[in-house]
XYZ file of C-alpha atoms in Angstrom:
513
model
C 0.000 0.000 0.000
C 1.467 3.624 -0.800
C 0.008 6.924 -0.167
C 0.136 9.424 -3.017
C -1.290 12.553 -3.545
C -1.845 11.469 -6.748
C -3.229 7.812 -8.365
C -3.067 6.317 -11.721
C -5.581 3.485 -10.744
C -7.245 3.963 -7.584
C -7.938 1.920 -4.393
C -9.391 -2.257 -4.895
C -12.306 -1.184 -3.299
C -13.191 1.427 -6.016
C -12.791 -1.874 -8.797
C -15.446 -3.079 -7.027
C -17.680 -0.661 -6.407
C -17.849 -0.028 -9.935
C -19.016 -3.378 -10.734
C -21.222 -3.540 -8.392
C -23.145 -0.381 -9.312
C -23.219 -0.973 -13.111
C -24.983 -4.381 -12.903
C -28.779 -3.396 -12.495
C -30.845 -4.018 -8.921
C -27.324 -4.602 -7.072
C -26.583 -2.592 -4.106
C -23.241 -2.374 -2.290
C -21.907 -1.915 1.242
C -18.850 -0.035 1.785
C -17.313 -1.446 5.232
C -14.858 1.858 5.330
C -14.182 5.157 7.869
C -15.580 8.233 6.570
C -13.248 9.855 3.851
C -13.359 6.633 2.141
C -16.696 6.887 0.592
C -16.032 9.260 -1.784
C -16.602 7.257 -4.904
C -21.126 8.430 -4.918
C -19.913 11.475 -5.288
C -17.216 10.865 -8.053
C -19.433 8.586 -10.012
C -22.913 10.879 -9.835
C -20.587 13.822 -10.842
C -18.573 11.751 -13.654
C -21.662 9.613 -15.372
C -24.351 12.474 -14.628
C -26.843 9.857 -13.894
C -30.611 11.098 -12.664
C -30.674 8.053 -9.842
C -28.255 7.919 -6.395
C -25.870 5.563 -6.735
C -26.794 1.835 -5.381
C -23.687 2.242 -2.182
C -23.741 2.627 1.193
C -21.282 2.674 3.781
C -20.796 1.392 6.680
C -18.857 3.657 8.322
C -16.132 2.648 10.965
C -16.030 4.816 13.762
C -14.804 5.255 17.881
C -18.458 2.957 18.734
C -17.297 0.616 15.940
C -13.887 0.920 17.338
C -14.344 0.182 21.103
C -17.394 -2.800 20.516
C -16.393 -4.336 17.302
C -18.358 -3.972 13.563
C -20.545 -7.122 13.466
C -23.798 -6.122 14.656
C -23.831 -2.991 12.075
C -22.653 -4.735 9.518
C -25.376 -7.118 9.637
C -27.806 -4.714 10.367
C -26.982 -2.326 7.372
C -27.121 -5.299 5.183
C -30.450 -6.256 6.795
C -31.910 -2.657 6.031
C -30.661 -2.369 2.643
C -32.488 -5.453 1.809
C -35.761 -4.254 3.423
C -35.434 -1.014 1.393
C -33.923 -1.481 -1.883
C -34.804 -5.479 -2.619
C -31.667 -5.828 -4.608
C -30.756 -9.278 -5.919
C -27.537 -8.896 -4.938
C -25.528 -6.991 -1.604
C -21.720 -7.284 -2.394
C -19.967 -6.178 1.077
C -16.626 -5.096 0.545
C -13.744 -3.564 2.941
C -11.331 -0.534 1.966
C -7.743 -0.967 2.664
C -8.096 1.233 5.582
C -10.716 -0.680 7.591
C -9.038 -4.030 6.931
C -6.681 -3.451 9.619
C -9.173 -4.174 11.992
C -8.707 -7.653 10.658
C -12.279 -8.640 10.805
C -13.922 -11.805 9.585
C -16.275 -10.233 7.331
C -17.014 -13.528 5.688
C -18.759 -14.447 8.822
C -20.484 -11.406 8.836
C -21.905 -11.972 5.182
C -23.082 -15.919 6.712
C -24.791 -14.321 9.578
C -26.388 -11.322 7.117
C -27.805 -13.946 4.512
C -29.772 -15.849 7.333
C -31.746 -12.348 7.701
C -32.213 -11.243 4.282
C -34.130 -12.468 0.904
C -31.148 -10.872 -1.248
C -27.653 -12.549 -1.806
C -25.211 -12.124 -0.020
C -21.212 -11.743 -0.999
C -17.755 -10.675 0.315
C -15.832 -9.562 -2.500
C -13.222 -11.614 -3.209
C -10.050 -9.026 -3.144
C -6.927 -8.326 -1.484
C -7.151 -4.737 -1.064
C -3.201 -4.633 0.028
C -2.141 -5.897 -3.497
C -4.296 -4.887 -5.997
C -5.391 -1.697 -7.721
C -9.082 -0.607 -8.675
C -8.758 -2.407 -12.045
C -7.475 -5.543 -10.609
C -10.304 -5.664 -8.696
C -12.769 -4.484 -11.028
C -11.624 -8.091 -13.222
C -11.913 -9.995 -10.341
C -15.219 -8.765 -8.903
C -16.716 -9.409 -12.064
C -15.316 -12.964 -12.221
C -16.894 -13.637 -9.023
C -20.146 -12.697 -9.670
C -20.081 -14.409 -13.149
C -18.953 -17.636 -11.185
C -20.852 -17.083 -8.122
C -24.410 -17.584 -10.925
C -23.280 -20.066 -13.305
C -22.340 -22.427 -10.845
C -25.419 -21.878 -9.080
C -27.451 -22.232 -12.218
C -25.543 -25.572 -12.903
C -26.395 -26.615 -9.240
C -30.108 -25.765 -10.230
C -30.746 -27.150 -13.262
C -30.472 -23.731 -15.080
C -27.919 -23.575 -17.525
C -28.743 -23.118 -20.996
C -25.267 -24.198 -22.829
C -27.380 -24.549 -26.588
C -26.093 -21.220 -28.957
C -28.123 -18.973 -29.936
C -29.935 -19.936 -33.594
C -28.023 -16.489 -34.966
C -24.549 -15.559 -34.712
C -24.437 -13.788 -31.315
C -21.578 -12.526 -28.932
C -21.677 -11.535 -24.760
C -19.452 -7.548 -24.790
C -17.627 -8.023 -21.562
C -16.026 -5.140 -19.641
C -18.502 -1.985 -19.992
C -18.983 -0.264 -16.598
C -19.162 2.661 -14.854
C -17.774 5.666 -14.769
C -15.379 4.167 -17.934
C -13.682 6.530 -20.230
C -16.311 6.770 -23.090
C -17.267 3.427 -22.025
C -20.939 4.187 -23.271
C -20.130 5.582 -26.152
C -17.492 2.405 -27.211
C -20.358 0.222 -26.273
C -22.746 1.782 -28.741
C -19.748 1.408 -31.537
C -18.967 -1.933 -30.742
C -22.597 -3.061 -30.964
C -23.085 -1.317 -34.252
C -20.049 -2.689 -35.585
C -21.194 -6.137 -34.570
C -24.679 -5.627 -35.762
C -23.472 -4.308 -39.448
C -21.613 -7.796 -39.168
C -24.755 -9.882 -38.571
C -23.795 -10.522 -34.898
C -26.559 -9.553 -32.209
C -25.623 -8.906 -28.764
C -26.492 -11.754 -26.029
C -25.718 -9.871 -22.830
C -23.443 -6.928 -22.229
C -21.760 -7.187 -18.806
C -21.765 -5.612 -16.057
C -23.708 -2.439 -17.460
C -26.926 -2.495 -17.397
C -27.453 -6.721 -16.770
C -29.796 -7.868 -14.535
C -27.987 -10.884 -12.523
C -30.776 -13.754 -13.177
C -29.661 -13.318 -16.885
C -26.245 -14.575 -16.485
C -27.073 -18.052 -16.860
C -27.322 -16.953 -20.305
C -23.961 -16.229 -20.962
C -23.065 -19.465 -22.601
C -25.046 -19.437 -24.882
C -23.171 -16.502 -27.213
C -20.871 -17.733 -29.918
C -18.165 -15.650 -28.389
C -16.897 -13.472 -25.966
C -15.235 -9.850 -26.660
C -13.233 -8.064 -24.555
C -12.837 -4.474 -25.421
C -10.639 -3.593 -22.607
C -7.784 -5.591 -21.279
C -7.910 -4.121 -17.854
C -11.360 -5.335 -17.170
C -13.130 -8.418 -18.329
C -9.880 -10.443 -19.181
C -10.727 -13.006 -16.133
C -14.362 -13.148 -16.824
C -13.554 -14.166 -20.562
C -10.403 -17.330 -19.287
C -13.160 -18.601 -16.996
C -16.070 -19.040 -19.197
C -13.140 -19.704 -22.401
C -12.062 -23.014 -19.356
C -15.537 -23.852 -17.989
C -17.975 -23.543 -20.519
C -15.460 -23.590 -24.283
C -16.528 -20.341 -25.647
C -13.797 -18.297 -26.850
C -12.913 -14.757 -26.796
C -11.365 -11.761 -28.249
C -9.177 -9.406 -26.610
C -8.311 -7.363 -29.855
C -9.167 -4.074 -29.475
C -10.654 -2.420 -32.403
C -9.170 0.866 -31.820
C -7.946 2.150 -35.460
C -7.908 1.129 -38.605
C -5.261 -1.772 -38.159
C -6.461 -3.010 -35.079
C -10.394 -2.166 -36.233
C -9.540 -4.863 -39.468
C -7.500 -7.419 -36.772
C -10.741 -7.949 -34.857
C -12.875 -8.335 -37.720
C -10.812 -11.049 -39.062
C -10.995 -12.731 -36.108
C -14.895 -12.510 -35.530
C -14.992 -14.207 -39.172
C -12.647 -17.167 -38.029
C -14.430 -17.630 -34.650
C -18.046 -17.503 -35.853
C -16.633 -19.677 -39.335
C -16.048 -22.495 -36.375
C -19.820 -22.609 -36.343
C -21.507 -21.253 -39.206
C -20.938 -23.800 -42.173
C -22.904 -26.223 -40.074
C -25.705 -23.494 -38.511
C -25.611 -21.389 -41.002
C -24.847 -23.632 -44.353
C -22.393 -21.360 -45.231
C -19.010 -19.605 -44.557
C -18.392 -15.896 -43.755
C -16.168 -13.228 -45.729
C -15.633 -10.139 -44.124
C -13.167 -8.611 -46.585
C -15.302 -6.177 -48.646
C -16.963 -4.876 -45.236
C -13.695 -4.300 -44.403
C -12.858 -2.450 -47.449
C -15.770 -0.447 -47.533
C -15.318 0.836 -44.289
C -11.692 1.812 -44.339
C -12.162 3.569 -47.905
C -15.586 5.446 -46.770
C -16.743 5.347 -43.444
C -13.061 5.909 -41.735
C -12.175 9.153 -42.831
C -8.820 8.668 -40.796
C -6.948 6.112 -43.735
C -6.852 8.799 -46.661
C -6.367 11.806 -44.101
C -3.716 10.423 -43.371
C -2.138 10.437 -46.171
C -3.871 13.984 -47.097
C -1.552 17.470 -47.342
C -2.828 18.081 -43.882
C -1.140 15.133 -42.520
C 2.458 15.742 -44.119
C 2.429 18.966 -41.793
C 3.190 15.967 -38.764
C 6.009 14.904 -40.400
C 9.162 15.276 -37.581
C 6.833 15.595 -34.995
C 7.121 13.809 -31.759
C 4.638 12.655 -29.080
C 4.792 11.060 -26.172
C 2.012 8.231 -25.100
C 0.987 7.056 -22.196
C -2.229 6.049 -20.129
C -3.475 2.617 -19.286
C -2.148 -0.947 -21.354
C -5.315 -1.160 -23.957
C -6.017 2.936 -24.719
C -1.440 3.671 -24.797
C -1.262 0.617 -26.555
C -3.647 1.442 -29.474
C -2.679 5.135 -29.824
C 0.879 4.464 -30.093
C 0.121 1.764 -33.104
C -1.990 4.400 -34.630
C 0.170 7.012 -34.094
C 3.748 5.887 -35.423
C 1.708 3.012 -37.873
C -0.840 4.838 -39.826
C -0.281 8.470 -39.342
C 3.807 8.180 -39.390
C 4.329 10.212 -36.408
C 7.270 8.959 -33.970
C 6.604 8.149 -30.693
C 9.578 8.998 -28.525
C 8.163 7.070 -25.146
C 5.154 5.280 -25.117
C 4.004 4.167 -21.360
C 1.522 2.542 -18.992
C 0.800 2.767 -15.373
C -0.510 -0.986 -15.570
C 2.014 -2.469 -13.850
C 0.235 -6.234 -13.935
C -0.227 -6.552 -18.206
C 3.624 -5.208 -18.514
C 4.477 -8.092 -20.665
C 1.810 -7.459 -23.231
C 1.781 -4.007 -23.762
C 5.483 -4.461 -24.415
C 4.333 -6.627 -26.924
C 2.608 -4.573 -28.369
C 4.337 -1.512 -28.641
C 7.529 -3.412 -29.293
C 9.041 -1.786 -32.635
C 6.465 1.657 -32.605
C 8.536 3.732 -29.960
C 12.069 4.943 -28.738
C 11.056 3.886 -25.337
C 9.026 2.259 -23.103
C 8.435 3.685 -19.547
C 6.600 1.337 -16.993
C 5.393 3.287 -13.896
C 2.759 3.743 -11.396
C 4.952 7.773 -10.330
C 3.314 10.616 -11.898
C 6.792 12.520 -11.120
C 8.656 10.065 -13.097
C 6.295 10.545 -16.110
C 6.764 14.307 -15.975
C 10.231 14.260 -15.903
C 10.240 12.243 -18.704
C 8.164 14.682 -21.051
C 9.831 17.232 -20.043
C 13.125 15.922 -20.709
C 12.014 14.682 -24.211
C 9.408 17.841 -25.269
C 7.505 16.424 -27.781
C 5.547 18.362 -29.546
C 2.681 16.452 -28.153
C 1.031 14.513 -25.144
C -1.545 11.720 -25.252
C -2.322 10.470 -21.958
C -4.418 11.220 -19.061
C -5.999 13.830 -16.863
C -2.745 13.921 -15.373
C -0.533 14.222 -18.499
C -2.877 17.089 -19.092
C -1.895 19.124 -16.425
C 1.702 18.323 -16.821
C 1.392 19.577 -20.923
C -0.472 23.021 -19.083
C 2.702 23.235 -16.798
C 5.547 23.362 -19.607
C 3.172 24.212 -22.528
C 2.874 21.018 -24.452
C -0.750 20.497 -25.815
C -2.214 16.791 -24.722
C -4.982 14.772 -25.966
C -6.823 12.901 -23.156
C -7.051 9.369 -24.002
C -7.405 6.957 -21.273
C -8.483 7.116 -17.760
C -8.396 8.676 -15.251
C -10.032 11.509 -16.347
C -12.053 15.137 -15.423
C -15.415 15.657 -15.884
C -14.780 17.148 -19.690
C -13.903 13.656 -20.768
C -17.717 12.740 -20.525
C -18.851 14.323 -23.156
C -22.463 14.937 -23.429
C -22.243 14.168 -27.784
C -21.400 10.797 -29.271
C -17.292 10.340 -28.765
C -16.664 6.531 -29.304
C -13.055 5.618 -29.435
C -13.751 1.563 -31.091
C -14.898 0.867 -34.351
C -14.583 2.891 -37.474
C -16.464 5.976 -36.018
C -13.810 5.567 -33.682
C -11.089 6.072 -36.299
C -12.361 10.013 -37.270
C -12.793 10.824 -33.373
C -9.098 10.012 -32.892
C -7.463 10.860 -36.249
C -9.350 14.939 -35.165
C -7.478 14.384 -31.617
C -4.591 13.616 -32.512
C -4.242 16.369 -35.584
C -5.904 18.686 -33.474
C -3.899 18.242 -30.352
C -0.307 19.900 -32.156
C 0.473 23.212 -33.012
C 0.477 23.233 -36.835
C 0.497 24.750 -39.946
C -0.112 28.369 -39.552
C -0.545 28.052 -36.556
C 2.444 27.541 -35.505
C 3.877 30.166 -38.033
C 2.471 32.922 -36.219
C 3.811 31.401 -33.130
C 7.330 32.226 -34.646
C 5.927 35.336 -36.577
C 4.944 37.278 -33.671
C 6.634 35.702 -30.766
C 4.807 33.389 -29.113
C 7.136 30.906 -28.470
C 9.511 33.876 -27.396
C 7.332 34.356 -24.142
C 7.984 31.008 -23.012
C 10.249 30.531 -20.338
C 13.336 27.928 -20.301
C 12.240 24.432 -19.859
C 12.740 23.139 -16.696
C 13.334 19.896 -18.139
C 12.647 18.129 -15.306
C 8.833 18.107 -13.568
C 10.274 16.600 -9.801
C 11.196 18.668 -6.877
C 14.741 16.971 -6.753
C 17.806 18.793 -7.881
C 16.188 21.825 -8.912
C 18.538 24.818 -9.839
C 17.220 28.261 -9.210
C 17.786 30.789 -12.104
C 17.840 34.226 -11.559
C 15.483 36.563 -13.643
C 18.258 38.257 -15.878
C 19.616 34.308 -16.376
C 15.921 33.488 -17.122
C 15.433 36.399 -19.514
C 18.899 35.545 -21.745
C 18.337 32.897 -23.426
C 15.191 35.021 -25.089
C 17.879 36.707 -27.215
C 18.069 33.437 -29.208
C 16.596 30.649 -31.558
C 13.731 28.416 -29.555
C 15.161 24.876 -31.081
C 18.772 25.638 -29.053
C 17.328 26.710 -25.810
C 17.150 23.475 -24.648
C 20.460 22.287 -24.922
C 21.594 25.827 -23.567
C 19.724 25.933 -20.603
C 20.466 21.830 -19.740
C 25.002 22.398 -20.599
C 24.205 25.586 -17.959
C 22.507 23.073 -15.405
C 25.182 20.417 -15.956
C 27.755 23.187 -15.351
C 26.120 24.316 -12.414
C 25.628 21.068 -10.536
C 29.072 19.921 -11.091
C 30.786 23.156 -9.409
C 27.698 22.935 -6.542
C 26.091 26.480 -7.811
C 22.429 26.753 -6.555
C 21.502 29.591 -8.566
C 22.440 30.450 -12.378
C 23.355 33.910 -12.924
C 24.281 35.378 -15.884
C 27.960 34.789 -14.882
C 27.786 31.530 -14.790
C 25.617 31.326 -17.890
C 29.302 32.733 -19.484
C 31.099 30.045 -17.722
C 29.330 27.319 -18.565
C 29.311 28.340 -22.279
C 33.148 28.473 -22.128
C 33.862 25.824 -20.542
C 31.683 24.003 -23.559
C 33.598 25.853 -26.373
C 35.975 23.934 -28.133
């Protein structure tokens, strides 16, 4: 467990929560001390929703404290039930209130003896996971925890579906443009002649997940959630999945191809015929992706040279750094994740597109690393965002976690072909180009910028005076870089804390040949 002022991928119990509250009629109860139920208020705010979210807490205080947290527990559990009739109460702990150590399985035993709903402990270890570790394994539980009981019962339907049909796995709440993927992905299926069998956890009512089985397939949009969900039903029940995701053109066509070979397993014999995707595929990358020939349009050529740096969670950096340095032929000088746990694939996947990979959960460390590179561009996260405002560097928010503006009211889906246009206008849009950057020059805008710091962290910072600070004004933006970082070098070598103009002099003579 670390504290930070600042989180990529927040607490386990926030995974949970999530899941929880985008299945429909489940409530959840937050065993946690005040401070830690802060995710009603995220979520309303985020998703904009018209109804409270389904989660209360239980809150751990002195009484709590001093006689022990049974009784409430129970009791809260009890009430919800009475009130809300949910089919489902998921209790789960926060990091903070499993010190106590508590059985809380015990109290989940003693809870379902008093009320008509189920009754679970989510199944996480809040010391060693994140909120996207947890989100996949909630999920898996709950899948788990109703298919086996519909086996024990009698209820499993294992026949497919008469059409070609598929089970979206992964779509929650509050996702970045989760809603709006979901509506691209189900189109894109649709226009395939795939209808949806369930869509999970959004939205699902829980006595419908004995259905599951019976889809074709599984898809996974996102890697970070739904992955586990996918293996277990893949192991227990033979229906296999796909964890392409069809963000850009390259990737869009990957996951098409592989639709036609999973539902070809099945459709000579249900169908008495085979499936050929290829002209769709055409069709849509010629007319309804406007990204393929902008790329290649006089527009375009103006990103030639330009560099960006990438990073947000494995499936989102992934996908923008294949789109970025493979279709629109702009180099990526670091492309990164935060997702510590799927390191080995997303180096996979971004093996050959980028100068380097950076693998870390430190906001600092991904600061210093812009600004030590200054690409002409950022795609990443809220937080990338506010380091591009620091040192000036414009950056497109693609991946979570994000600020309210990331939830846009109009239709912003990042999958499918759709998707394609919505990211080929970020990405163009997100430099400084053309004339734009001209005029810059012209009338000296990028004159008014002051020296890059060139590093974001409050560790072996050098002061510079305001005449130092001022000097380097006097000449050409592309050398001020390499001006200002000799002068540092100088500096920390003879132990000078603050550059003057003097040793601005120095340092450049002690560099001439």
């Amino acid at each position: 467990m670390k504290l930070a002022y600042w989180m990529y991928a927040g607490p386990a119990h926030i995974g949970t929560l999530r899941v929880a509250s985008s299945f429909r009629n489940v409530h959840a109860i937050m065993h946690a001390p005040l401070g830690d139920d802060y995710f009603n208020v995220m979520r309303s705010m985020l998703e904009r929703e018209r109804d409270f979210t389904p989660v209360t807490a239980s809150v751990v205080d002195r009484h709590v404290l001093a006689r022990g947290s049974r009784d409430k527990v129970v009791s809260n559990i009890s009430r919800k039930g009475e009130e809300q009739r949910p089919d489902l109460i998921v209790l789960t702990p926060t990091c903070t209130s499993s010190i106590l150590q508590e059985d809380l399985q015990n109290f989940v035993d003693r809870a379902s003896l008093y009320s008509e709903s189920d009754v679970i402990l989510a199944d996480v270890n809040h010391y060693r996971v994140n909120e996207l570790q947890a989100s996949d394994k909630t999920l898996e539980q709950i899948v788990r925890y109703y298919l086996d009981r519909a086996s024990k019962e009698g209820m499993s339907n294992r026949s497919l579906t008469d059409a070609p049909s598929a089970n979206i796995i992964g779509i929650l709440t509050p996702g970045f443009h989760n809603q709006h993927d979901c509506r691209e992905l189900k189109r894109l299926l649709g226009e395939l002649g795939v209808s949806i069998n369930q869509i999970i956890p959004e939205g699902e009512f829980l006595k419908n997940l004995k259905d599951l089985p019976r889809a074709w397939f599984n898809t996974v949009p996102y890697r970070e959630m739904g992955l586990m969900s996918a293996t277990f039903l893949e192991k227990e029940y033979g229906m296999p999945y796909i964890s392409t995701t069809p963000i850009g053109i390259s990737n869009a066509a990957d996951f098409i191809t592989q639709v036609e070979k999973l539902l070809n397993l099945w459709a000579p014999v249900l169908l008495g015929r085979k499936l050929n995707y290829d002209l769709y595929v055409e069709n849509q990358t010629k007319f309804v992706s406007q990204a393929a020939w902008f790329s290649k349009s006089i527009d375009c050529q103006n990103l030639a040279g330009k560099e960006a740096v990438v990073f947000g969670d494995a499936t989102h950096a992934a996908s923008i750094t294949k789109i970025l340095a493979g279709e629109m032929g702009i180099r990526v000088s670091c492309s990164g994740t935060y997702c510590k746990h799927d390191v080995g694939r997303f180096n996979e996947q971004v093996q050959g597109l980028c100068d380097e990979v950076l693998i870390t959960e430190d906001h600092t460390e991904v600061g210093d690393t812009i600004a030590r590179i200054e690409p002409s561009a950022i795609f990443g996260t809220q937080m990338e965002r506010h380091i591009g405002k620091r040192i000036d560097i414009p950056c497109g928010v693609i991946s979570s976690p994000v600020h309210i503006q990331n939830f846009p009211l109009g239709y912003r889906p990042f999958l499918g072909y759709e998707g394609t246009n919505q990211i080929a206008d970020l990405i163009y849009n997100s430099f400084n180009l053309g004339m734009e950057d001209h005029s810059l020059d012209v009338f000296g805008g990028h004159d008014t910028k002051g020296i890059s710091t060139k590093s974001l962290s409050d560790k072996k910072n050098i002061d510079w005076s305001p005449e130092a600070e001022s000097e380097p004004k006097r000449i050409p933006g592309f050398v001020r870089g390499k001006i200002k970082r000799n002068t540092e070098v100088f500096a920390k070598q003879n132990n000078i804390s603050e550059v003057t103009i003097d040793v601005m002099y120095a340092a450049k003579e002690r560099s001439s040949p």
